Short mmCIF file of C-alpha atoms in Angstrom, two decimals:
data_model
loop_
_atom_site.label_atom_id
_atom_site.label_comp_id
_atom_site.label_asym_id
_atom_site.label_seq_id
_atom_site.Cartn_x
_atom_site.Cartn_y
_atom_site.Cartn_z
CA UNK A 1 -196.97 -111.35 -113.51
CA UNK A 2 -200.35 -110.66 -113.52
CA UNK A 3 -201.05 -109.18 -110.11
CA UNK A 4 -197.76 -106.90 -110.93
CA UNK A 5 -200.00 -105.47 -113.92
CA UNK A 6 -202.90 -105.33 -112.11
CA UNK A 7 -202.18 -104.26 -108.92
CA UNK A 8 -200.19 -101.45 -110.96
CA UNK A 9 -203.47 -100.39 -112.87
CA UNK A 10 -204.98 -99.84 -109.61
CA UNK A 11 -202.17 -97.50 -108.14
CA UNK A 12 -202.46 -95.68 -111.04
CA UNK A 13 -206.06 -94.92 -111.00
CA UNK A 14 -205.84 -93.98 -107.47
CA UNK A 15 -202.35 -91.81 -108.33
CA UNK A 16 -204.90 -89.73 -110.65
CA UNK A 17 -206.92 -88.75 -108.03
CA UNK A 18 -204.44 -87.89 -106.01
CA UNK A 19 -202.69 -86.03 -108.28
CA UNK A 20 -206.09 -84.40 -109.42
CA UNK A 21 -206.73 -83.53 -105.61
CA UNK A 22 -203.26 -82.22 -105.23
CA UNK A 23 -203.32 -80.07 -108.41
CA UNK A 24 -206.82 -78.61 -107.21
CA UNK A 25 -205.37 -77.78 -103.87
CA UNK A 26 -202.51 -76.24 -104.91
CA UNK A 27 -204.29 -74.16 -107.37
CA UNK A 28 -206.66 -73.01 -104.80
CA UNK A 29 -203.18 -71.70 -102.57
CA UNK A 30 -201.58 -70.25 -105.48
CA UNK A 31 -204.87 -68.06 -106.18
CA UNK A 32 -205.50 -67.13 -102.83
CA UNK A 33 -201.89 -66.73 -101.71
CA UNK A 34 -200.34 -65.77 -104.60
CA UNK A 35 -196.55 -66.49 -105.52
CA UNK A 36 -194.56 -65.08 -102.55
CA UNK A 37 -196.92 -66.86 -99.80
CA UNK A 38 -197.62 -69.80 -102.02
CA UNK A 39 -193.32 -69.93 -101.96
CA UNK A 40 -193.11 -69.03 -98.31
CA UNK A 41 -195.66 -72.01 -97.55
CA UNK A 42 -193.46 -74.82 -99.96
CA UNK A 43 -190.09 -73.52 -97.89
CA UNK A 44 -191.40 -74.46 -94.57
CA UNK A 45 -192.62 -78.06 -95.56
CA UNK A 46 -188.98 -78.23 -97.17
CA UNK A 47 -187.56 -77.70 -93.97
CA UNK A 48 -189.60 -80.19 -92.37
CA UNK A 49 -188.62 -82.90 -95.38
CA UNK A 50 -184.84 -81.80 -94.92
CA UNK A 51 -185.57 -82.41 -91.04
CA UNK A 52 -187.24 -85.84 -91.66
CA UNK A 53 -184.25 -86.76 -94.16
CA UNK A 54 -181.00 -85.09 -91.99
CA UNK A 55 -179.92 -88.05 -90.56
CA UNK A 56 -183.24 -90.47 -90.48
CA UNK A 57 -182.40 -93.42 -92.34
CA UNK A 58 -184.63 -95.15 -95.24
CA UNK A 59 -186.27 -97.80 -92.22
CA UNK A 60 -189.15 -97.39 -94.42
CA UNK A 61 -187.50 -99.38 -97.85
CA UNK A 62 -186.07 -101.90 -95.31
CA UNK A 63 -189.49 -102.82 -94.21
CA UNK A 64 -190.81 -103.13 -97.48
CA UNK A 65 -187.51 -105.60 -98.31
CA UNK A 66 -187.35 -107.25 -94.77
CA UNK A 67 -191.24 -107.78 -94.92
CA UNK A 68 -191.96 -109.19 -98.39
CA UNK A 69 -189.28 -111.49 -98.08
CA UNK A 70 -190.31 -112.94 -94.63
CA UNK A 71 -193.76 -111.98 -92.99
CA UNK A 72 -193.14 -113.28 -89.83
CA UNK A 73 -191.09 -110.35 -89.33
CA UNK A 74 -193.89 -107.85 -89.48
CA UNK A 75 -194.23 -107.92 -86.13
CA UNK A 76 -190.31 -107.15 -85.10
CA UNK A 77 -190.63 -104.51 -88.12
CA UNK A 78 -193.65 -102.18 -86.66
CA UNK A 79 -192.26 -102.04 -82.80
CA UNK A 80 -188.96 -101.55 -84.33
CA UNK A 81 -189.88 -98.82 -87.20
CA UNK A 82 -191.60 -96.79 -83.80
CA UNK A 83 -188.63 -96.88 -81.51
CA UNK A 84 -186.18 -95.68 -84.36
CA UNK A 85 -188.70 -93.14 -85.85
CA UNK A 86 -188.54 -91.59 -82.26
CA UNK A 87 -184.85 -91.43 -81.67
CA UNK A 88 -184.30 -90.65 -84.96
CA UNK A 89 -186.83 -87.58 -85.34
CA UNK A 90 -185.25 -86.22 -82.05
CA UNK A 91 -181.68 -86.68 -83.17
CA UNK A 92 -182.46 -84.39 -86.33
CA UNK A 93 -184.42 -81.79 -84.70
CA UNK A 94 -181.73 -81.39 -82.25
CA UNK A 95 -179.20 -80.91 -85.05
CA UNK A 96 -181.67 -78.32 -86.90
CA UNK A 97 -182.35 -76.67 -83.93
CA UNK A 98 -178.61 -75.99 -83.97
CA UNK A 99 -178.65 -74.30 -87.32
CA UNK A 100 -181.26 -72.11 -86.35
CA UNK A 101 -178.62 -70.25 -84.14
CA UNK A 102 -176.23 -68.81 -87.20
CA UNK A 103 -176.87 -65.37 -88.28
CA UNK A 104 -177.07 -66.44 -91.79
CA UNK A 105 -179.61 -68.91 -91.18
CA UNK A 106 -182.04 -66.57 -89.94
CA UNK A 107 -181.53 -63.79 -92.40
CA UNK A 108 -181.96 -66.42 -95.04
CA UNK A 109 -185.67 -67.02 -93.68
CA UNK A 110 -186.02 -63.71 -92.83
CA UNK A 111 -185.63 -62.96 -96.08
CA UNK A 112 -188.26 -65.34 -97.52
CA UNK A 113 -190.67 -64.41 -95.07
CA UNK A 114 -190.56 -67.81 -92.67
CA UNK A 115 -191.03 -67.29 -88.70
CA UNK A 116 -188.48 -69.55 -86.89
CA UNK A 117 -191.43 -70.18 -84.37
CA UNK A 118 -194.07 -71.58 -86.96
CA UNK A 119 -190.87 -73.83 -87.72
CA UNK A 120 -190.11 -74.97 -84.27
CA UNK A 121 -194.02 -76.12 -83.81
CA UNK A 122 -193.29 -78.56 -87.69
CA UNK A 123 -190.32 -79.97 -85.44
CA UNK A 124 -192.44 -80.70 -82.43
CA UNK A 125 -194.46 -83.13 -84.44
CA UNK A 126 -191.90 -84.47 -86.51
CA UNK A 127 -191.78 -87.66 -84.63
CA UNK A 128 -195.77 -88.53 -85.82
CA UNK A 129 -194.62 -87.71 -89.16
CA UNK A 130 -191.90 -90.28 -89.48
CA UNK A 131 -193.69 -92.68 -87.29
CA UNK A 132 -196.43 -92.42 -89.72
CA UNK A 133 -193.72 -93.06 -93.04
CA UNK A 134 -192.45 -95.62 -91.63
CA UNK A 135 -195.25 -97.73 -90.84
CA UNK A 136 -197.00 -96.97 -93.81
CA UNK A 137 -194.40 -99.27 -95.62
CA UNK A 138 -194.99 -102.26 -93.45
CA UNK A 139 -198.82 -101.81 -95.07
CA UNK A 140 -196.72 -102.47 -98.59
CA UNK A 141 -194.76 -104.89 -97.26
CA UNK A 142 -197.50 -107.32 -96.56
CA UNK A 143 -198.38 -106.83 -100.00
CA UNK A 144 -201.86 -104.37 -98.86
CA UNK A 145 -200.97 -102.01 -102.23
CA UNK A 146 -204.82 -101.01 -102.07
CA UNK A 147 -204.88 -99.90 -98.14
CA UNK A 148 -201.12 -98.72 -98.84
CA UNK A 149 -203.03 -96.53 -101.78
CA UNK A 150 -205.78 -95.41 -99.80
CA UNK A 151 -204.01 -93.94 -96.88
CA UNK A 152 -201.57 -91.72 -99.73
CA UNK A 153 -205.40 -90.85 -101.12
CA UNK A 154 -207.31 -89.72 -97.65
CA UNK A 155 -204.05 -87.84 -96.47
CA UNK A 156 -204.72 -85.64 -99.55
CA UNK A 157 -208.38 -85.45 -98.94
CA UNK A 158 -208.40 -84.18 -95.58
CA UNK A 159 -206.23 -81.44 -96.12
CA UNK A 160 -208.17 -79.95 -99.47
CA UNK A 161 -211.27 -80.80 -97.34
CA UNK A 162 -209.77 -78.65 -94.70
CA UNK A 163 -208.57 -75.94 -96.95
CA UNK A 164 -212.03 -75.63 -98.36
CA UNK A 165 -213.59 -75.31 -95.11
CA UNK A 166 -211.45 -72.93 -93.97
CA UNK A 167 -211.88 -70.56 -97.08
CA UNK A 168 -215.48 -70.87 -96.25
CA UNK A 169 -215.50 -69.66 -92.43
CA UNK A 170 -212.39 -67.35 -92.71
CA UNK A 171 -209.54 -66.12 -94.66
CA UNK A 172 -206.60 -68.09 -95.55
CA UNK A 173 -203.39 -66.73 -94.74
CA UNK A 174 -200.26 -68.57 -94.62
CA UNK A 175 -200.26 -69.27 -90.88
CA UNK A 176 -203.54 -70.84 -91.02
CA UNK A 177 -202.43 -72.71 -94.03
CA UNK A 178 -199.46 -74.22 -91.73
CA UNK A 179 -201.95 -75.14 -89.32
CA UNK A 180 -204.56 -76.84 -91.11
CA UNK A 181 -201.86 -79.03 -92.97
CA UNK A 182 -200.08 -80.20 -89.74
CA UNK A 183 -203.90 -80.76 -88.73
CA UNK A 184 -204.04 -83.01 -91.82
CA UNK A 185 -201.09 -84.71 -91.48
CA UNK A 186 -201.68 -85.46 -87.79
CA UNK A 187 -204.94 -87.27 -88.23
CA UNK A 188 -203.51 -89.36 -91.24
CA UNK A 189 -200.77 -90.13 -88.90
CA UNK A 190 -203.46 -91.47 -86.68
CA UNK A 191 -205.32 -93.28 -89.26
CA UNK A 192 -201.77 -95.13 -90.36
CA UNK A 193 -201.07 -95.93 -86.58
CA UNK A 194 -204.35 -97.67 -86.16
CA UNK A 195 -204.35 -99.23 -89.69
CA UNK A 196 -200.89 -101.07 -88.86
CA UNK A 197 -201.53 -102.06 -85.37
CA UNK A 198 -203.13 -105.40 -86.51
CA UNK A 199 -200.27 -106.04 -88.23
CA UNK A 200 -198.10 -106.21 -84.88
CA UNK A 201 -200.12 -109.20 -83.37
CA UNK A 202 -199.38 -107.76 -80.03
CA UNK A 203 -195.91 -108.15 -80.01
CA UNK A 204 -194.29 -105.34 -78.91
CA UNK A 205 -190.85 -105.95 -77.99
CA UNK A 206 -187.44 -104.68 -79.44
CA UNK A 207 -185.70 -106.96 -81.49
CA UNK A 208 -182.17 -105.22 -82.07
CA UNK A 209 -180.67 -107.82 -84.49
CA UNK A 210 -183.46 -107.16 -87.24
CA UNK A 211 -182.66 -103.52 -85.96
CA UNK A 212 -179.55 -103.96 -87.02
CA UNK A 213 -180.35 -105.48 -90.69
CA UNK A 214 -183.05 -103.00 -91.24
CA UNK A 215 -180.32 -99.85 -90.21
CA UNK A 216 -177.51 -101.54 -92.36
CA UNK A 217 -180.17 -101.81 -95.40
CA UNK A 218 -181.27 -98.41 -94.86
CA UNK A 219 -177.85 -96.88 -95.03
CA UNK A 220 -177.14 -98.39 -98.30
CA UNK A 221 -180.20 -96.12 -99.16
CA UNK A 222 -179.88 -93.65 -97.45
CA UNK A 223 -177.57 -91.29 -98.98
CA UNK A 224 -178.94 -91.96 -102.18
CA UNK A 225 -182.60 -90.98 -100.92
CA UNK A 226 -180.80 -87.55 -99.35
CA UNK A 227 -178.82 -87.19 -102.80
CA UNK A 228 -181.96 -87.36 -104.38
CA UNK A 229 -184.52 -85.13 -103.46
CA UNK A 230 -181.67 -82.45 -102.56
CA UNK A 231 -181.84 -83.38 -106.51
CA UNK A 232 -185.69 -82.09 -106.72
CA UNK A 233 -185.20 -79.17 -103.73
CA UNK A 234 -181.78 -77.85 -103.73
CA UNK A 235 -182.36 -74.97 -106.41
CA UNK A 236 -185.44 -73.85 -104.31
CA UNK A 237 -183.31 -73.27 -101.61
CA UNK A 238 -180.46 -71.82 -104.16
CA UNK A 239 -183.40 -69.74 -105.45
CA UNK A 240 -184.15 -68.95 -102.16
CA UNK A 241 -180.75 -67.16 -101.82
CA UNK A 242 -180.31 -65.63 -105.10
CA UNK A 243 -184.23 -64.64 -105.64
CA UNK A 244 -186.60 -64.75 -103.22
CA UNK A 245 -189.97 -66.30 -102.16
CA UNK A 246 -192.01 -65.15 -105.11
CA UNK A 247 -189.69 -66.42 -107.34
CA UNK A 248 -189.94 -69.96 -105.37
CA UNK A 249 -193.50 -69.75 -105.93
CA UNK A 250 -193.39 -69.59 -109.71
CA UNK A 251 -190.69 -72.40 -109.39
CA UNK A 252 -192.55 -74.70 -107.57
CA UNK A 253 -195.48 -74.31 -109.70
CA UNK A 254 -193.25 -75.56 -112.44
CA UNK A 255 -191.92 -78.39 -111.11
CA UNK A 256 -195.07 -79.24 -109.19
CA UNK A 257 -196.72 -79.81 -112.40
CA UNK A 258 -194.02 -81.36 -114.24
CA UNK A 259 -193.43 -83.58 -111.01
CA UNK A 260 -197.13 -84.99 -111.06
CA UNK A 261 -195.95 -87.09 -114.62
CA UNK A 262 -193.91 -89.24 -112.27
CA UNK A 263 -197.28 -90.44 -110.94
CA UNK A 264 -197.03 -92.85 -114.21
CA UNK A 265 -194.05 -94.56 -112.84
CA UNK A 266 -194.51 -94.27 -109.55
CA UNK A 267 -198.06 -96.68 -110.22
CA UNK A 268 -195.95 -99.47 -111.24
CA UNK A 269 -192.67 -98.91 -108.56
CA UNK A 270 -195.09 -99.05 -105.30
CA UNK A 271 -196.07 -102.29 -106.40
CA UNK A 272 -192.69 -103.36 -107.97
CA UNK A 273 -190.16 -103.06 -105.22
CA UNK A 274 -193.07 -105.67 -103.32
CA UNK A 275 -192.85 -108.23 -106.22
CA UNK A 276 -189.31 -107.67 -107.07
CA UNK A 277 -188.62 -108.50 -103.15
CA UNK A 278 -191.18 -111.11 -102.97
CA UNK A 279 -190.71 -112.87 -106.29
CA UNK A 280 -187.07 -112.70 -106.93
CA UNK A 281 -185.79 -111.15 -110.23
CA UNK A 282 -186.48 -114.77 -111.98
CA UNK A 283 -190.56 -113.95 -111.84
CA UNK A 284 -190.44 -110.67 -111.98
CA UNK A 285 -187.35 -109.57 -115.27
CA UNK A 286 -189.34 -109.60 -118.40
CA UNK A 287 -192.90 -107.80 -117.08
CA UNK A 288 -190.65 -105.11 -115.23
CA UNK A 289 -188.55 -104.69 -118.62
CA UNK A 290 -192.20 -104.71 -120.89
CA UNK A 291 -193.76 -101.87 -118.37
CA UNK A 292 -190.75 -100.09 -118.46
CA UNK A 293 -190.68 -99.62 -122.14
CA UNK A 294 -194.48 -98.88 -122.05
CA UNK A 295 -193.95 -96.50 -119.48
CA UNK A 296 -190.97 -95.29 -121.88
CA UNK A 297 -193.88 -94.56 -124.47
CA UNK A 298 -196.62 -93.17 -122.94
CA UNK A 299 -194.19 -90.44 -120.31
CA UNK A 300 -192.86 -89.52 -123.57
CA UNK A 301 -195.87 -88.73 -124.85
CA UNK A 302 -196.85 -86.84 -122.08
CA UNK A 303 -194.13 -84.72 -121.48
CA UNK A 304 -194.53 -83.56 -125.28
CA UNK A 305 -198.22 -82.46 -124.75
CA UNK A 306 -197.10 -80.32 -121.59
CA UNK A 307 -194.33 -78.77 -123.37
CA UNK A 308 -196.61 -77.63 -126.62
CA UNK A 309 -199.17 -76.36 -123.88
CA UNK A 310 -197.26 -75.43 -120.78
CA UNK A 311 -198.03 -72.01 -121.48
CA UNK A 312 -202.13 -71.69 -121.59
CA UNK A 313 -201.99 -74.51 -119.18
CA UNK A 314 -200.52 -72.53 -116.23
CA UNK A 315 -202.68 -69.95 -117.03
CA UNK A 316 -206.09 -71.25 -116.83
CA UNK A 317 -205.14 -72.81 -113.51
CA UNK A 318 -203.05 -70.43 -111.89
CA UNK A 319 -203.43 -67.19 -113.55
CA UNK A 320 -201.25 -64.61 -115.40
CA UNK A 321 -199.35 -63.86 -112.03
CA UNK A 322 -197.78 -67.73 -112.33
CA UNK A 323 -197.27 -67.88 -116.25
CA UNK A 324 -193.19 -67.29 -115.61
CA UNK A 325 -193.40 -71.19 -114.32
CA UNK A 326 -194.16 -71.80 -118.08
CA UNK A 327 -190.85 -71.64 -119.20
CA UNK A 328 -189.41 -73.96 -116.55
CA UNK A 329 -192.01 -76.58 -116.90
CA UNK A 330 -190.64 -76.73 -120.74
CA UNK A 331 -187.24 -77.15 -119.24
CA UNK A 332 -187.56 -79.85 -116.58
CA UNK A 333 -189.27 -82.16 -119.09
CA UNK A 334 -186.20 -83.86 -120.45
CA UNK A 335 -185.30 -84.53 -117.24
CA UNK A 336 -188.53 -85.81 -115.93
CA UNK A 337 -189.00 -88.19 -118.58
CA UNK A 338 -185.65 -89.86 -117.92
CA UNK A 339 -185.37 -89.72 -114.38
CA UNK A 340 -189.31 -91.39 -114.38
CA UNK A 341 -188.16 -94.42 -116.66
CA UNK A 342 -184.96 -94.22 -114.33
CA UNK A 343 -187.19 -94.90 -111.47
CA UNK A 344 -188.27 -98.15 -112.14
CA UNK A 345 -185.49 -99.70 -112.87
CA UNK A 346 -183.89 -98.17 -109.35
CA UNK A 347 -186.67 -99.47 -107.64
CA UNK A 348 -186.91 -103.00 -109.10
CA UNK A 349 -183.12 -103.15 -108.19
CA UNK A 350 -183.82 -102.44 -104.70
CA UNK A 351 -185.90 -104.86 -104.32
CA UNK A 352 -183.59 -107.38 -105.38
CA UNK A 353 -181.54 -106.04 -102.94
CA UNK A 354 -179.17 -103.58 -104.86
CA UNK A 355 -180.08 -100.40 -103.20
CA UNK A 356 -176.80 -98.39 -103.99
CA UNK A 357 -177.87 -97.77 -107.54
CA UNK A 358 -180.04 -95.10 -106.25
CA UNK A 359 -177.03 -93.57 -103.95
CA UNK A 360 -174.55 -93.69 -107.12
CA UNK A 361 -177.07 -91.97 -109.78
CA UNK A 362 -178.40 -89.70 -107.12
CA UNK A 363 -174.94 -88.04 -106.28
CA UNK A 364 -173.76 -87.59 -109.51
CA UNK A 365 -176.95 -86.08 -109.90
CA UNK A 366 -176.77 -83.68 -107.05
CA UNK A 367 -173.12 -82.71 -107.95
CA UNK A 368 -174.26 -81.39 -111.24
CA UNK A 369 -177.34 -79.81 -110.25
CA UNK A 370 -175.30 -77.72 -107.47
CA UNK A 371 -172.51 -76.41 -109.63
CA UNK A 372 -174.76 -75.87 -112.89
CA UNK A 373 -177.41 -74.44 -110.09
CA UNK A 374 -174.79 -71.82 -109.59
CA UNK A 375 -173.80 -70.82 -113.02
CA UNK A 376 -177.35 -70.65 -114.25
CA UNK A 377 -179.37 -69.24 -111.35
CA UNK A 378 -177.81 -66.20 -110.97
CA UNK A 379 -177.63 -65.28 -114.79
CA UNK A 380 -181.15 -67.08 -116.08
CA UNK A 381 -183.52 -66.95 -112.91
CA UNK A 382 -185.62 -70.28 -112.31
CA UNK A 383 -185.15 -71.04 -116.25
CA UNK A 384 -181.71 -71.39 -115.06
CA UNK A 385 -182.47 -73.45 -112.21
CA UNK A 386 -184.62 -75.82 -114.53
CA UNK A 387 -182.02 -76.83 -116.88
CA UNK A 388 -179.54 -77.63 -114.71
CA UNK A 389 -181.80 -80.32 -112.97
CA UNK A 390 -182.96 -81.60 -116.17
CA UNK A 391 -179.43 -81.95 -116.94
CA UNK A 392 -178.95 -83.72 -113.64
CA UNK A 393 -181.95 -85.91 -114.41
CA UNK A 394 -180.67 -87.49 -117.38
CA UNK A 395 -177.12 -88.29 -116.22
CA UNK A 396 -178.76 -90.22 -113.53
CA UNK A 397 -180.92 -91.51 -115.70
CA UNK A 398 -177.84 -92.86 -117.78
CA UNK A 399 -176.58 -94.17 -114.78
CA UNK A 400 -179.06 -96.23 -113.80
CA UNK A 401 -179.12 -97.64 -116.86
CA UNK A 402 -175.55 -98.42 -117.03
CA UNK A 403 -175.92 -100.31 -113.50
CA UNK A 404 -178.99 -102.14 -114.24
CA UNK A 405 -177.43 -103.56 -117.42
CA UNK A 406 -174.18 -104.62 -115.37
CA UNK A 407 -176.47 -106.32 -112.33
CA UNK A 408 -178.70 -107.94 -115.13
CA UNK A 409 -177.09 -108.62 -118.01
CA UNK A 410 -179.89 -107.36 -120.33
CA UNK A 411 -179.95 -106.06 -123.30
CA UNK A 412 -180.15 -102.43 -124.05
CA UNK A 413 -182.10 -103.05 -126.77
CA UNK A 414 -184.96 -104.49 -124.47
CA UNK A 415 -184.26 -101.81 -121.78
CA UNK A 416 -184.80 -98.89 -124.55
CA UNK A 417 -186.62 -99.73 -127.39
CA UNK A 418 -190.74 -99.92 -127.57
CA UNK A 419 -192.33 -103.36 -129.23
CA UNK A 420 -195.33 -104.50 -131.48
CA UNK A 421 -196.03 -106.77 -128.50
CA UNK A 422 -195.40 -104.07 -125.54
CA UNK A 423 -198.33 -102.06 -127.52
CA UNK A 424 -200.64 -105.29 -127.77
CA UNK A 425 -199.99 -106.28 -124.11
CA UNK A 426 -200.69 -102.03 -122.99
CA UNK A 427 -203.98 -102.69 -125.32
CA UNK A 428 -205.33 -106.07 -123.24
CA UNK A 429 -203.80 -104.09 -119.52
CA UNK A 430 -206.44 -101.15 -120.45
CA UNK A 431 -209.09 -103.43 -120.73
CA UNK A 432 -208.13 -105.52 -118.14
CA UNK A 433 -208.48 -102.30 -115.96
CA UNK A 434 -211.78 -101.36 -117.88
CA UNK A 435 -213.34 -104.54 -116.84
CA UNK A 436 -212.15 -104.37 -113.13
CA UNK A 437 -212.29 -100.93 -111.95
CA UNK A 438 -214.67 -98.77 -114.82
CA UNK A 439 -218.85 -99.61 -114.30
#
């Protein structure tokens, strides 16, 4: 499908900036705050993700499947994907309000150097935030993949924007780091509210049966979206308990960097998931199964290049203090080469309305990764903590494949193996892309 390639080649030149804007902002933090801060900083903004994932459903993949599939229900989608964000966000706050009462609790962010009332300002706004998710799908579900692209792309601008100006008028300090993200997040919250309005053709009433649908979809998502990125953050907060916050810092670096190859994948799943839902599996099979293999290729590739120079890498950008992350970024690639093949294939299978394969592949993920986390943490450090999530990676990775092939029927020699022809057709997509987006 040629707007599936296209539309893909887009998203991925936009991903680049991002990730190039992301990379350049964390580097600044990392420099200025150094490893424990830097740490402190990623632990409260996993708090706030655990918070927005406790018991908030996935209303934002049911939009996307709900949408695609039958426009007229933007409308019911956007009044409904405001009402739940709301009772939702206040549900889980409530509940991680609660845990902020146990002894253990506190000493555990005591410990890592995060105030319990910088975290109860994050909650405050945590409605926005998931207002903001959600309706940021409905943009994808009407098949908007540019405007869906630019909003991921100014979110990331304002806040290096704001980081910048703030080094120049003061010093930055972990506090005022807090601040001047929520800052950023609240005015791309804004934007996204008054992007999607349009979309709600002033028709603003509650419409409890597509509620209903769109909670029921979710679920079937849901644990799998917990599963997984307790998958990517449970041996920070494991690390958290064994080590400490500078040891978080040099953790995240790795996996931050290692993390930012998925942006190959995730190109081609934002606009997948819209064609696999739109298009049905008929239009959609062969171009998925082609990307995927090219995708295959060229992560591959990557992930070798990072491991021969992981070392000089992270210290040009981050400095001698962060080389320790060098060992751990070898580590996780494995992993993050199969679980970013693994992702397209989870995605295209949501979209033609198999969401469980991510739930299925996602726990037997997480099971592994806790109980290696374990072993390995308290013996090997963060290089501990790295292998046992690229171990976790590819057993969901071999998962995925396993349910794909059973839902499909196809052949793992198409699902695994690169082509003459997959190179030709990568060949005329580059210059495809040269010709549309490069003067």
């Amino acid at each position: 499908m040629q707007s599936l390639v296209k539309e893909s080649m887009f998203t991925f030149f936009i991903r680049l900036l991002i990730m190039a804007i992301v990379l350049s902002t964390n580097i600044i933090l990392s420099r200025v705050l150094g490893p424990s801060a830097k740490g402190s900083f990623d632990l409260y903004l996993l708090v706030l993700t655990i918070a927005s994932l406790l018991v908030i459903p996935s209303i934002g993949a049911s939009n996307v499947y709900y949408g695609a599939r039958t426009p007229a229900k933007i409308p019911l989608l956007y009044t409904n994907s405001i009402v739940a964000a709301i009772l939702f966000a206040l549900l889980s706050i409530a509940l991680i309000e609660t845990t902020f009462f146990f002894p253990s609790i506190k000493l555990y962010f005591y410990k890592n150097n995060v105030e319990l009332f910088w975290l109860h300002i994050l909650l405050l706004f945590l409605p926005v935030l998931i207002i903001k998710n959600f309706l940021t799908e409905i943009i994808r579900a009407v098949g908007n993949i540019r405007r869906y692209n630019y909003i991921f792309l100014g979110e990331k601008i304002i806040f290096l924007a704001a980081i910048v100006i703030l080094l120049g008028i003061s010093n930055l300090t972990l506090r005022r780091t807090l601040c001047v993200w929520l800052l950023s997040m609240l005015a791309a919250s804004i934007v996204v509210i008054l992007f999607t309005k349009s979309y709600a053709k002033n028709k603003y009433s509650l419409d409890l049966p597509q509620l209903r649908k769109s909670l029921f979809f979710s679920l079937r998502l849901h644990p799998g979206t917990v599963a997984q990125f307790l998958n990517y953050r449970a041996d920070v907060f494991l690390i958290g308990m064994f080590l400490g916050p500078y040891e978080i810092g040099l953790y995240m670096t790795a996996t931050m960097l290692g993390e930012k190859l998925w942006e190959i994948p995730h190109s081609i799943r934002t606009v997948l998931m819209f064609q696999a839902a739109s298009g049905g599996p008929d239009k959609t099979m062969s171009t998925m199964l082609q990307l995927s293999r090219i995708v295959m290729f060229i992560l591959g590739l990557f992930c070798i290049i990072l491991s021969l120079f992981a070392y000089p890498l992270v210290d040009f950008l981050f400095g001698n203090k962060f080389l320790p992350s060098a060992k751990p970024l070898i580590l996780l690639m494995p992993g993050v080469w199969a679980l970013g093949v693994g992702k397209l294939y989870t995605s295209y299978l949501t979209g033609i309305g198999f969401p469980e394969v991510g739930t299925y592949s996602a726990l037997v993920s997480l099971f592994v990764t806790i109980i290696l986390d374990l072993l390995l943490i308290p013996t090997s450090g963060i290089a501990g903590a790295a292998a046992a999530s690229s171990i976790a990676y590819i057993l969901a990775f071999i998962v995925i494949l396993a349910t794909f092939k059973k839902e499909t029927n196809a052949k793992l020699t198409k699902m695994l193996f690169l082509r003459f022809e997959d190179l030709r057709a990568f060949h005329i997509y580059i210059r495809k892309f040269q010709a549309n987006y490069v003067p």
